[in-house]
Amino acid sequence: MSLLDIPDVFIGSTDDGHTFVILNRPIRDADRLLTEAGFLPREHLGRRLYLLPPGIAQDVHERAGVAMYGLLAHTHDLVDLSWATRWSPGQPAGGPDLRFQFGDGTVAVTVSTTAARLLLEQHGFVSTADGESYRPRDGLDERGLLGAVTAAEAHAYTQGLSARVHLGIPTPSDIPASTRRRSAPATGPRTTPSAPRRAR
């Protein structure tokens, strides 16, 4: 299973700055919520996804925030790892404190501050042999990797640290096909929440 297929709603960014939303089950009013926020619907390799082109960081942040809050009324099983929607008026210039890179069934993390290094270690990430980066502990499947990154990235936000998550998807045309079977339309919210990345 691809990490994109795990939650009901996955929000991410391509390397070229597009924000995408993937719905892994039908969600009432999702099409209206997303299109009103400026997302463009698209069928791609058997999955319905919504795209927001690159734009001004504050505008993209606000559009994605409106859509996310609307979707949270119908499901809490939402993961937001989009770097293109991150904007804060007080955010310092420069690179992120933590940079996550998904690829080849694992995640590599580089850090630029001691605080970021300590945070990763709190979440069970281990230093690589060359000491240049971190990786999750051994034995995690896609769901475990997604959970580890989501938890560390959300914790970084609460500590005032910046993070950027690269999913290894260069452009929207590189978003992988769905591996999840479609289910019947939903009529109300689910009761088993997962931790969304952060509130906007």
PDB file of N, CA and C in Angstrom, residues 10 24 28 33 37 43 52 65 98 102 118 120 122 148 157 169 175 183 189 200:
ATOM      1  N   PHE A  10      -5.526  12.659   2.170  1.00  0.00           N
ATOM      2  CA  PHE A  10      -4.092  12.920   2.198  1.00  0.00           C
ATOM      3  C   PHE A  10      -3.838  14.218   1.459  1.00  0.00           C
ATOM      4  N   ASN A  24      -9.511   9.049  -0.303  1.00  0.00           N
ATOM      5  CA  ASN A  24      -9.476   7.591  -0.388  1.00  0.00           C
ATOM      6  C   ASN A  24     -10.803   6.940  -0.066  1.00  0.00           C
ATOM      7  N   ARG A  28     -18.842  13.371   1.787  1.00  0.00           N
ATOM      8  CA  ARG A  28     -19.925  14.285   1.445  1.00  0.00           C
ATOM      9  C   ARG A  28     -19.412  15.719   1.359  1.00  0.00           C
ATOM     10  N   LEU A  33     -16.404  21.656  -1.412  1.00  0.00           N
ATOM     11  CA  LEU A  33     -15.450  22.314  -0.509  1.00  0.00           C
ATOM     12  C   LEU A  33     -14.118  22.595  -1.191  1.00  0.00           C
ATOM     13  N   ALA A  37     -12.554  26.270  -2.762  1.00  0.00           N
ATOM     14  CA  ALA A  37     -11.272  26.758  -2.242  1.00  0.00           C
ATOM     15  C   ALA A  37     -10.238  26.950  -3.354  1.00  0.00           C
ATOM     16  N   GLU A  43      -9.075  13.347 -12.642  1.00  0.00           N
ATOM     17  CA  GLU A  43      -8.993  11.890 -12.576  1.00  0.00           C
ATOM     18  C   GLU A  43      -7.590  11.498 -13.006  1.00  0.00           C
ATOM     19  N   LEU A  52      -4.025  22.224  -6.531  1.00  0.00           N
ATOM     20  CA  LEU A  52      -3.908  23.668  -6.384  1.00  0.00           C
ATOM     21  C   LEU A  52      -2.536  24.032  -6.944  1.00  0.00           C
ATOM     22  N   GLY A  65      -6.253  25.747   3.980  1.00  0.00           N
ATOM     23  CA  GLY A  65      -6.840  25.758   5.316  1.00  0.00           C
ATOM     24  C   GLY A  65      -8.348  25.714   5.287  1.00  0.00           C
ATOM     25  N   LEU A  98      14.068  20.838   9.798  1.00  0.00           N
ATOM     26  CA  LEU A  98      14.021  19.408   9.474  1.00  0.00           C
ATOM     27  C   LEU A  98      13.554  19.250   8.034  1.00  0.00           C
ATOM     28  N   PHE A 102      10.898  11.086   1.614  1.00  0.00           N
ATOM     29  CA  PHE A 102      10.423   9.723   1.408  1.00  0.00           C
ATOM     30  C   PHE A 102      11.061   9.153   0.152  1.00  0.00           C
ATOM     31  N   LEU A 118      17.409  16.763  18.567  1.00  0.00           N
ATOM     32  CA  LEU A 118      16.861  16.221  19.815  1.00  0.00           C
ATOM     33  C   LEU A 118      15.414  15.787  19.643  1.00  0.00           C
ATOM     34  N   LEU A 120      13.964  14.692  16.869  1.00  0.00           N
ATOM     35  CA  LEU A 120      13.934  13.426  16.129  1.00  0.00           C
ATOM     36  C   LEU A 120      14.274  12.252  17.033  1.00  0.00           C
ATOM     37  N   GLN A 122      13.774  12.036  20.176  1.00  0.00           N
ATOM     38  CA  GLN A 122      12.607  11.788  21.037  1.00  0.00           C
ATOM     39  C   GLN A 122      11.593  10.895  20.344  1.00  0.00           C
ATOM     40  N   ALA A 148       5.231   8.010  11.958  1.00  0.00           N
ATOM     41  CA  ALA A 148       6.446   8.569  12.558  1.00  0.00           C
ATOM     42  C   ALA A 148       6.715   9.979  12.043  1.00  0.00           C
ATOM     43  N   TYR A 157       6.297  21.593  14.760  1.00  0.00           N
ATOM     44  CA  TYR A 157       5.486  22.807  14.639  1.00  0.00           C
ATOM     45  C   TYR A 157       5.178  23.404  16.006  1.00  0.00           C
ATOM     46  N   ILE A 169       7.599  12.966  -5.231  1.00  0.00           N
ATOM     47  CA  ILE A 169       6.677  13.073  -6.360  1.00  0.00           C
ATOM     48  C   ILE A 169       7.029  14.359  -7.113  1.00  0.00           C
ATOM     49  N   ILE A 175       2.088  11.307  -9.463  1.00  0.00           N
ATOM     50  CA  ILE A 175       1.331  10.769  -8.320  1.00  0.00           C
ATOM     51  C   ILE A 175       0.952   9.338  -8.655  1.00  0.00           C
ATOM     52  N   SER A 183     -14.963   2.497  -1.614  1.00  0.00           N
ATOM     53  CA  SER A 183     -16.037   2.035  -0.738  1.00  0.00           C
ATOM     54  C   SER A 183     -17.295   2.828  -1.019  1.00  0.00           C
ATOM     55  N   PRO A 189     -19.491  11.781   9.730  1.00  0.00           N
ATOM     56  CA  PRO A 189     -18.095  11.682  10.157  1.00  0.00           C
ATOM     57  C   PRO A 189     -17.768  10.313  10.722  1.00  0.00           C
ATOM     58  N   ARG A 200      -4.559  25.201  10.897  1.00  0.00           N
ATOM     59  CA  ARG A 200      -4.085  26.363  10.127  1.00  0.00           C
ATOM     60  C   ARG A 200      -4.577  27.625  10.774  1.00  0.00           C
TER      61      ARG A 200
END
